Short mmCIF file of C-alpha atoms and ligand atoms in Angstrom, two decimals:
data_model
loop_
_atom_site.label_atom_id
_atom_site.label_comp_id
_atom_site.label_asym_id
_atom_site.label_seq_id
_atom_site.Cartn_x
_atom_site.Cartn_y
_atom_site.Cartn_z
CA MET A 173 -17.69 15.78 -15.32
CA TYR A 174 -14.94 14.93 -12.86
CA ALA A 175 -11.96 16.84 -14.17
CA ARG A 176 -8.65 15.70 -12.80
CA MET A 177 -7.47 18.48 -10.51
CA THR A 178 -3.89 19.51 -10.38
CA ARG A 179 -2.89 20.58 -6.95
CA MET A 180 0.28 21.62 -5.23
CA ARG A 181 1.75 18.85 -3.18
CA VAL A 182 4.18 19.13 -0.36
CA ALA A 183 6.97 16.88 -1.59
CA PRO A 184 9.28 15.32 0.96
CA ASP A 185 12.55 17.25 1.09
CA SER A 186 16.19 16.17 0.98
CA ARG A 187 16.22 15.74 4.77
CA THR A 188 13.52 13.09 4.53
CA PHE A 189 15.46 11.09 1.92
CA LEU A 190 18.73 11.58 3.72
CA ASP A 191 17.13 10.20 6.86
CA ARG A 192 15.70 7.19 4.98
CA VAL A 193 19.06 6.34 3.37
CA ARG A 194 20.72 6.72 6.75
CA ARG A 195 18.21 4.28 8.25
CA ALA A 196 18.76 1.90 5.32
CA ARG A 197 22.49 1.96 6.05
CA ALA A 198 21.82 1.21 9.72
CA ALA A 199 19.70 -1.78 8.65
CA MET A 200 22.55 -2.91 6.34
CA GLU A 201 24.89 -2.72 9.30
CA ARG A 202 22.54 -4.82 11.44
CA SER A 203 22.05 -7.49 8.79
CA ASP A 204 25.66 -7.50 7.59
CA VAL A 205 24.83 -6.30 4.07
CA ASP A 206 27.49 -4.21 2.40
CA LEU A 207 25.72 -3.21 -0.79
CA LEU A 208 22.07 -2.41 -1.51
CA LEU A 209 20.85 -2.37 -5.12
CA VAL A 210 17.42 -0.92 -5.79
CA SER A 211 15.82 -0.82 -9.23
CA VAL A 212 12.22 -0.34 -10.44
CA GLY A 213 9.52 -0.62 -7.78
CA SER A 214 8.58 1.45 -4.77
CA ASP A 215 11.84 1.22 -2.77
CA LEU A 216 13.42 3.64 -5.28
CA PRO A 217 10.96 6.52 -4.82
CA TYR A 218 11.00 5.78 -1.09
CA LEU A 219 14.75 6.41 -0.94
CA THR A 220 15.15 9.06 -3.65
CA GLY A 221 11.78 10.58 -4.54
CA TYR A 222 12.26 9.31 -8.10
CA GLU A 223 9.88 6.76 -9.56
CA ALA A 224 11.40 4.94 -12.52
CA MET A 225 9.18 3.84 -15.37
CA PRO A 226 9.39 0.04 -15.59
CA LEU A 227 11.47 0.18 -18.77
CA GLU A 228 13.93 -2.33 -20.20
CA ARG A 229 16.74 0.19 -19.66
CA LEU A 230 18.54 -0.08 -16.34
CA THR A 231 17.80 2.35 -13.52
CA MET A 232 19.57 1.44 -10.30
CA LEU A 233 20.32 3.07 -6.98
CA VAL A 234 23.64 1.76 -5.69
CA VAL A 235 23.99 2.18 -1.93
CA PRO A 236 27.24 0.98 -0.36
CA ARG A 237 27.08 0.66 3.41
CA ASP A 238 30.06 3.00 3.64
CA GLY A 239 30.34 5.42 0.76
CA ALA A 240 28.20 7.67 -1.38
CA ALA A 241 25.01 6.49 -3.07
CA THR A 242 24.73 6.70 -6.86
CA LEU A 243 21.65 6.67 -9.05
CA VAL A 244 22.58 5.02 -12.36
CA ILE A 245 20.00 6.09 -14.92
CA PRO A 246 19.44 6.17 -18.70
CA ARG A 247 20.53 9.59 -19.93
CA LEU A 248 17.14 10.27 -21.50
CA GLU A 249 15.40 9.76 -18.13
CA ALA A 250 17.81 11.96 -16.16
CA PRO A 251 15.85 15.21 -16.68
CA ARG A 252 12.91 13.68 -14.76
CA VAL A 253 14.99 13.23 -11.60
CA HIS A 254 14.63 15.81 -8.89
CA GLU A 255 18.19 15.80 -7.59
CA HIS A 256 19.08 15.62 -3.93
CA PRO A 257 22.89 15.94 -4.18
CA ASP A 258 23.40 15.28 -0.49
CA VAL A 259 21.47 11.99 -0.84
CA PHE A 260 22.76 10.54 -4.13
CA THR A 261 24.88 11.39 -7.17
CA LEU A 262 23.26 11.05 -10.58
CA LEU A 263 25.19 8.92 -13.08
CA PRO A 264 23.54 8.92 -16.52
CA TRP A 265 24.54 6.21 -19.02
CA ASN A 266 24.45 6.47 -22.78
CA GLU A 267 22.67 4.14 -25.19
CA THR A 268 25.93 2.42 -26.17
CA ASP A 269 27.17 1.92 -22.59
CA ASP A 270 26.92 -1.32 -20.62
CA PRO A 271 25.02 -0.11 -17.54
CA VAL A 272 25.60 -3.30 -15.54
CA ALA A 273 29.36 -2.97 -16.02
CA LEU A 274 28.97 0.63 -14.91
CA VAL A 275 27.24 -0.48 -11.70
CA ALA A 276 29.96 -3.09 -11.07
CA SER A 277 32.68 -0.46 -11.56
CA LEU A 278 31.24 1.81 -8.87
CA VAL A 279 32.10 -0.32 -5.86
CA ASP A 280 34.43 -3.11 -4.82
CA ARG A 281 33.00 -6.58 -5.08
CA PRO A 282 30.54 -6.89 -2.16
CA ARG A 283 30.58 -9.83 0.23
CA VAL A 284 26.82 -9.54 0.72
CA ALA A 285 24.59 -7.72 -1.75
CA ALA A 286 20.91 -7.05 -1.08
CA VAL A 287 18.90 -6.92 -4.30
CA GLY A 288 15.46 -5.34 -4.61
CA ASP A 289 12.63 -7.84 -5.26
CA THR A 290 11.46 -6.12 -8.42
CA MET A 291 14.76 -5.69 -10.21
CA TRP A 292 14.51 -7.32 -13.67
CA ALA A 293 16.04 -10.79 -13.53
CA ARG A 294 18.24 -9.98 -16.55
CA PHE A 295 20.19 -7.38 -14.59
CA LEU A 296 20.89 -9.79 -11.76
CA VAL A 297 21.95 -12.46 -14.27
CA GLU A 298 24.34 -9.97 -15.88
CA LEU A 299 25.59 -8.80 -12.49
CA LEU A 300 26.48 -12.41 -11.60
CA VAL A 301 29.08 -12.28 -14.38
CA HIS A 302 30.85 -9.45 -12.56
CA TRP A 303 30.26 -10.69 -9.03
CA PRO A 304 29.80 -14.50 -9.07
CA SER A 305 27.77 -16.04 -6.28
CA ASP A 306 30.72 -18.01 -4.90
CA THR A 307 32.29 -14.74 -3.74
CA THR A 308 29.22 -12.54 -3.32
CA ARG A 309 26.25 -13.70 -1.31
CA TYR A 310 22.94 -12.35 -2.61
CA VAL A 311 20.02 -11.66 -0.28
CA ARG A 312 16.63 -10.03 -0.84
CA GLY A 313 16.41 -6.26 -0.51
CA THR A 314 13.56 -6.78 1.95
CA VAL A 315 16.21 -7.77 4.52
CA VAL A 316 17.18 -4.09 4.53
CA MET A 317 14.00 -2.34 3.42
CA ASN A 318 11.10 -4.13 5.09
CA GLU A 319 11.44 -2.66 8.54
CA LEU A 320 11.96 0.85 7.15
CA ARG A 321 9.04 0.60 4.79
CA MET A 322 6.72 -0.70 7.54
CA ARG A 323 7.46 2.15 9.94
CA LYS A 324 6.01 5.21 8.26
CA ASP A 325 7.76 8.51 8.91
CA VAL A 326 6.06 11.89 9.33
CA ALA A 327 5.95 12.64 5.59
CA GLU A 328 4.42 9.23 4.87
CA ILE A 329 1.77 9.51 7.59
CA SER A 330 0.67 12.88 6.26
CA ALA A 331 0.47 11.44 2.73
CA LEU A 332 -1.66 8.54 4.03
CA GLN A 333 -3.89 11.03 5.84
CA ALA A 334 -4.39 13.06 2.68
CA ALA A 335 -5.24 9.94 0.64
CA GLY A 336 -7.54 8.70 3.41
CA ALA A 337 -9.35 12.03 3.59
CA ALA A 338 -9.89 11.99 -0.18
CA ALA A 339 -11.36 8.47 0.00
CA ASP A 340 -13.50 9.59 2.95
CA ARG A 341 -15.03 12.35 0.83
CA VAL A 342 -16.18 9.75 -1.71
CA ALA A 343 -17.53 7.52 1.08
CA THR A 344 -19.43 10.53 2.43
CA GLN A 345 -20.97 11.06 -1.01
CA LEU A 346 -22.01 7.39 -1.01
CA GLN A 347 -23.61 7.62 2.42
CA ALA A 348 -25.36 10.89 1.51
CA GLY A 349 -27.06 9.19 -1.43
CA GLU A 350 -25.22 11.36 -3.97
CA ILE A 351 -24.02 8.32 -5.89
CA LYS A 352 -27.03 6.86 -7.68
CA LEU A 353 -27.33 3.13 -6.99
CA VAL A 354 -30.81 1.75 -7.70
CA GLY A 355 -31.25 0.90 -11.39
CA ARG A 356 -27.56 1.04 -12.22
CA THR A 357 -25.18 -1.86 -12.70
CA GLU A 358 -22.39 -2.52 -10.22
CA ALA A 359 -19.94 -1.70 -13.03
CA ALA A 360 -21.53 1.71 -13.64
CA VAL A 361 -21.35 2.55 -9.93
CA SER A 362 -17.74 1.34 -9.82
CA ALA A 363 -16.87 3.70 -12.71
CA ASP A 364 -18.66 6.55 -10.91
CA ILE A 365 -16.73 5.92 -7.68
CA SER A 366 -13.46 5.72 -9.65
CA ALA A 367 -14.13 9.12 -11.26
CA ARG A 368 -14.88 10.59 -7.86
CA LEU A 369 -11.63 9.22 -6.38
CA LEU A 370 -9.74 11.04 -9.14
CA ALA A 371 -11.81 14.20 -8.70
CA GLU A 372 -10.93 14.17 -5.00
CA GLY A 373 -7.21 14.16 -5.77
CA HIS A 374 -6.08 10.57 -6.36
CA ASP A 375 -3.62 10.09 -9.23
CA VAL A 376 -4.69 6.51 -9.91
CA VAL A 377 -7.60 4.30 -8.90
CA ASN A 378 -6.38 0.93 -7.65
CA PHE A 379 -9.78 -0.76 -7.30
CA ALA A 380 -13.46 0.04 -6.81
CA ILE A 381 -15.33 -3.07 -5.73
CA VAL A 382 -19.10 -2.67 -5.87
CA ALA A 383 -20.98 -5.80 -4.85
CA ALA A 384 -24.75 -5.93 -4.46
CA GLY A 385 -26.84 -8.48 -2.55
CA GLU A 386 -25.61 -12.05 -2.97
CA ASN A 387 -22.56 -10.88 -4.97
CA ALA A 388 -21.08 -9.30 -1.84
CA ALA A 389 -20.67 -12.77 -0.33
CA SER A 390 -17.53 -12.96 -2.52
CA PRO A 391 -15.08 -10.58 -0.79
CA HIS A 392 -13.21 -9.57 -3.97
CA HIS A 393 -16.22 -9.65 -6.28
CA HIS A 394 -15.54 -7.97 -9.61
CA ALA A 395 -18.17 -5.29 -10.27
CA GLY A 396 -20.34 -6.60 -13.08
CA GLU A 397 -23.63 -6.30 -14.93
CA ARG A 398 -25.82 -7.07 -11.92
CA VAL A 399 -28.37 -4.25 -11.64
CA ILE A 400 -28.73 -2.83 -8.14
CA VAL A 401 -32.29 -2.94 -6.82
CA GLU A 402 -34.28 -1.65 -3.85
CA GLY A 403 -33.65 -3.88 -0.83
CA ASP A 404 -30.02 -4.67 -1.69
CA LEU A 405 -27.19 -4.40 0.75
CA VAL A 406 -24.38 -2.82 -1.32
CA LEU A 407 -20.72 -3.22 -0.38
CA CYS A 408 -18.26 -0.64 -1.77
CA ASP A 409 -14.51 -1.12 -1.22
CA PHE A 410 -12.35 1.38 -3.04
CA GLY A 411 -8.99 3.10 -3.02
CA GLY A 412 -6.31 4.69 -5.08
CA THR A 413 -2.88 6.25 -4.94
CA MET A 414 -2.37 9.94 -4.18
CA ALA A 415 1.09 11.51 -4.20
CA GLY A 416 2.56 8.02 -3.97
CA TYR A 417 0.47 6.71 -1.05
CA CYS A 418 -2.62 4.50 -1.01
CA SER A 419 -6.11 4.79 0.35
CA ASP A 420 -8.45 1.86 1.02
CA ILE A 421 -11.90 2.02 2.60
CA THR A 422 -15.02 -0.15 2.73
CA ARG A 423 -18.51 0.98 3.58
CA CYS A 424 -21.86 -0.75 3.07
CA VAL A 425 -25.22 0.92 2.49
CA SER A 426 -28.65 -0.63 2.72
CA LEU A 427 -31.24 0.30 0.11
CA GLY A 428 -34.28 0.32 2.35
CA GLU A 429 -34.55 -0.99 5.90
CA PRO A 430 -32.23 -3.98 6.32
CA GLN A 431 -33.57 -7.45 7.19
CA PRO A 432 -33.31 -8.10 10.97
CA GLU A 433 -30.62 -10.72 10.28
CA VAL A 434 -28.55 -8.15 8.34
CA ALA A 435 -28.98 -5.45 10.98
CA GLU A 436 -27.94 -7.91 13.70
CA ALA A 437 -24.88 -9.03 11.75
CA TYR A 438 -23.87 -5.46 11.04
CA ALA A 439 -23.97 -4.57 14.73
CA VAL A 440 -21.57 -7.47 15.35
CA LEU A 441 -19.34 -6.38 12.45
CA HIS A 442 -19.24 -2.80 13.70
CA ALA A 443 -18.21 -3.93 17.19
CA ALA A 444 -15.63 -6.33 15.73
CA GLN A 445 -14.01 -3.62 13.63
CA ALA A 446 -13.83 -1.26 16.61
CA ALA A 447 -12.28 -4.05 18.70
CA GLY A 448 -9.69 -4.68 15.98
CA VAL A 449 -8.75 -1.01 15.85
CA ALA A 450 -8.52 -0.80 19.64
CA ALA A 451 -6.19 -3.83 19.66
CA GLY A 452 -3.81 -2.26 17.15
CA VAL A 453 -1.58 -0.63 19.71
CA VAL A 454 2.18 -0.37 19.97
CA GLY A 455 3.51 -3.45 21.72
CA ALA A 456 0.63 -5.75 20.80
CA ASN A 457 1.21 -8.33 18.04
CA CYS A 458 -0.24 -8.14 14.56
CA GLN A 459 -2.24 -11.29 15.20
CA ASP A 460 -3.86 -9.65 18.24
CA VAL A 461 -5.74 -7.34 15.86
CA ASP A 462 -7.10 -10.35 14.00
CA ARG A 463 -7.96 -12.16 17.23
CA ALA A 464 -9.77 -9.15 18.72
CA ALA A 465 -12.00 -8.69 15.67
CA ARG A 466 -12.54 -12.42 15.19
CA ARG A 467 -13.51 -12.99 18.82
CA VAL A 468 -16.40 -10.53 18.52
CA ILE A 469 -17.63 -12.14 15.30
CA ASN A 470 -17.30 -15.64 16.78
CA ASP A 471 -19.19 -14.58 19.92
CA GLY A 472 -21.88 -13.05 17.71
CA GLY A 473 -22.37 -16.42 16.03
CA PHE A 474 -21.01 -15.45 12.60
CA GLY A 475 -17.53 -16.97 12.95
CA ASP A 476 -17.98 -19.37 10.01
CA TYR A 477 -18.69 -16.43 7.75
CA PHE A 478 -15.52 -14.42 8.41
CA ILE A 479 -13.27 -16.03 5.85
CA HIS A 480 -10.20 -13.81 5.51
CA ARG A 481 -7.50 -12.14 7.59
CA THR A 482 -8.41 -8.91 9.37
CA GLY A 483 -5.98 -6.57 7.64
CA HIS A 484 -2.92 -5.73 5.61
CA GLY A 485 -0.22 -3.10 5.77
CA ILE A 486 -0.54 -0.16 3.40
CA GLY A 487 1.73 2.63 2.18
CA MET A 488 3.25 3.01 -1.27
CA GLU A 489 1.65 -0.36 -2.02
CA ALA A 490 -2.02 -1.12 -1.47
CA HIS A 491 -1.09 -4.38 0.27
CA GLU A 492 2.27 -4.66 2.02
CA ASP A 493 3.72 -5.77 5.36
CA PRO A 494 2.66 -6.06 8.12
CA TYR A 495 -0.33 -8.41 7.77
CA MET A 496 -2.92 -8.63 10.54
CA VAL A 497 -3.31 -12.39 10.46
CA GLU A 498 -3.19 -15.30 12.90
CA GLY A 499 0.40 -16.50 13.13
CA ASN A 500 1.99 -13.08 12.67
CA SER A 501 3.59 -12.38 16.04
CA LEU A 502 5.43 -9.29 14.79
CA PRO A 503 5.08 -6.59 17.46
CA ILE A 504 3.19 -3.54 16.25
CA ALA A 505 5.50 -0.51 16.25
CA ALA A 506 4.82 3.22 16.03
CA GLY A 507 4.40 4.09 12.35
CA HIS A 508 2.91 0.77 11.26
CA ALA A 509 0.01 1.54 8.91
CA PHE A 510 -2.61 -1.13 8.27
CA SER A 511 -6.23 -1.85 7.47
CA VAL A 512 -8.73 -3.27 9.92
CA GLU A 513 -11.40 -4.88 7.76
CA PRO A 514 -13.40 -7.75 9.19
CA GLY A 515 -16.28 -9.07 7.10
CA ILE A 516 -19.24 -11.41 7.28
CA TYR A 517 -20.20 -13.29 4.11
CA VAL A 518 -23.28 -15.50 3.83
CA PRO A 519 -23.12 -17.37 0.50
CA GLY A 520 -26.10 -16.82 -1.77
CA LYS A 521 -27.51 -14.06 0.41
CA TRP A 522 -25.34 -11.08 1.34
CA GLY A 523 -21.93 -9.92 2.44
CA MET A 524 -20.62 -7.03 4.49
CA ARG A 525 -17.24 -5.58 5.41
CA LEU A 526 -16.15 -2.50 7.33
CA GLU A 527 -12.67 -1.14 6.66
CA ASP A 528 -10.54 1.72 7.88
CA ILE A 529 -6.82 2.43 7.70
CA VAL A 530 -5.09 3.18 11.00
CA VAL A 531 -1.55 4.09 11.95
CA ALA A 532 -0.17 2.87 15.26
CA THR A 533 1.35 5.67 17.33
CA ASP A 534 2.69 5.93 20.85
CA ASP A 535 -0.59 7.70 21.70
CA GLY A 536 -2.75 4.89 20.31
CA PRO A 537 -4.25 4.15 16.89
CA LEU A 538 -4.51 7.15 14.57
CA ALA A 539 -7.46 6.88 12.15
CA MET A 540 -6.87 7.67 8.47
CA ASN A 541 -10.62 7.27 7.85
CA ARG A 542 -13.29 8.97 9.87
CA VAL A 543 -16.47 8.42 7.88
CA ASN A 544 -19.62 7.19 9.66
CA HIS A 545 -19.25 3.50 10.55
CA ASP A 546 -22.99 2.78 10.73
CA LEU A 547 -24.94 0.88 8.14
CA VAL A 548 -26.48 3.89 6.41
CA VAL A 549 -29.99 3.29 5.05
CA LEU A 550 -30.77 4.98 1.74
CA GLY A 551 -34.06 5.41 -0.05
ZN1 ZN B 276 -8.90 -7.06 -0.22
ZN1 ZN B 277 -10.41 -2.39 0.86
ZN1 ZN B 278 -7.93 -3.38 2.41
#
């Protein structure tokens, strides 16, 4: 019923990747790293536009601080690479080659090498034979990549907007009563929402939490065989990846008029979420977002029932830096993309959460989700 649609996507161009590699080199300069090695994981498509399958064969982007970048790749995978010759040179290796030796032959032994978190351990172990740790200091690739990855550029913000708009269309269908709830299991509704995320343009569904009544008191409840009935408060938290970037939204609907206690709590939650968004401005700290939302919930008398941080960064990964949590004094910068998702969870009774993705800009928070924030009553 929900055919996967193929649509034209505006892919980032060479200029975008050139700019990202240039910024990576500037970060290497600042942190005194002279070689960056990036293998499977999302740093590679971020820098090159190429997403490697997590195979046993080595794929590695070799970025010296001074000097040309090289993408070392199994010959059979090379045809899948969209080349950006001004960004990197493609170096295919054959089945009988030693790809780690090839990497080591490309550059002089580095003093400090930054290694991507998700490189297979075996490649690092083999690299240590060429560049022992008494002469080369190894640091995590995040030293170079974290700040870049947190600050979304124009191409990334438009990808997040497109993914957010697609998730919004599914949330609109939920609020319009187009997704049948009463009489179905949580699992069936979760499958329905997943199909709709794909139909609206996502390439993959990352999660579709559907939690009814008392089940919603567990924030990451796994949709199960519980049948949804009239009177339930139903929490739906779903998202996927579209053209490499993630969506993530939570809306609750009430099947019938909510209990006064639920309506009162939702009013508090709604105000808390808005306060969290309003606090997410350039120059504030990440923890200020958490504090702003939490203050409203505490003042409303539900403080004991808000049991998680207020938000997480989002981009190529569904959860990434920066985290909106007490103790994170990182200043919010233009381009930081994150969720604001306070919740109230009363064990054994009900749970509710309200979540949007926002991007901090110099003109204030930019909403990636614009769907009605009210507790919509269905039936
Ligand atoms: Zn979560
Ligand atoms: Zn979510
Ligand atoms: Zn989230």
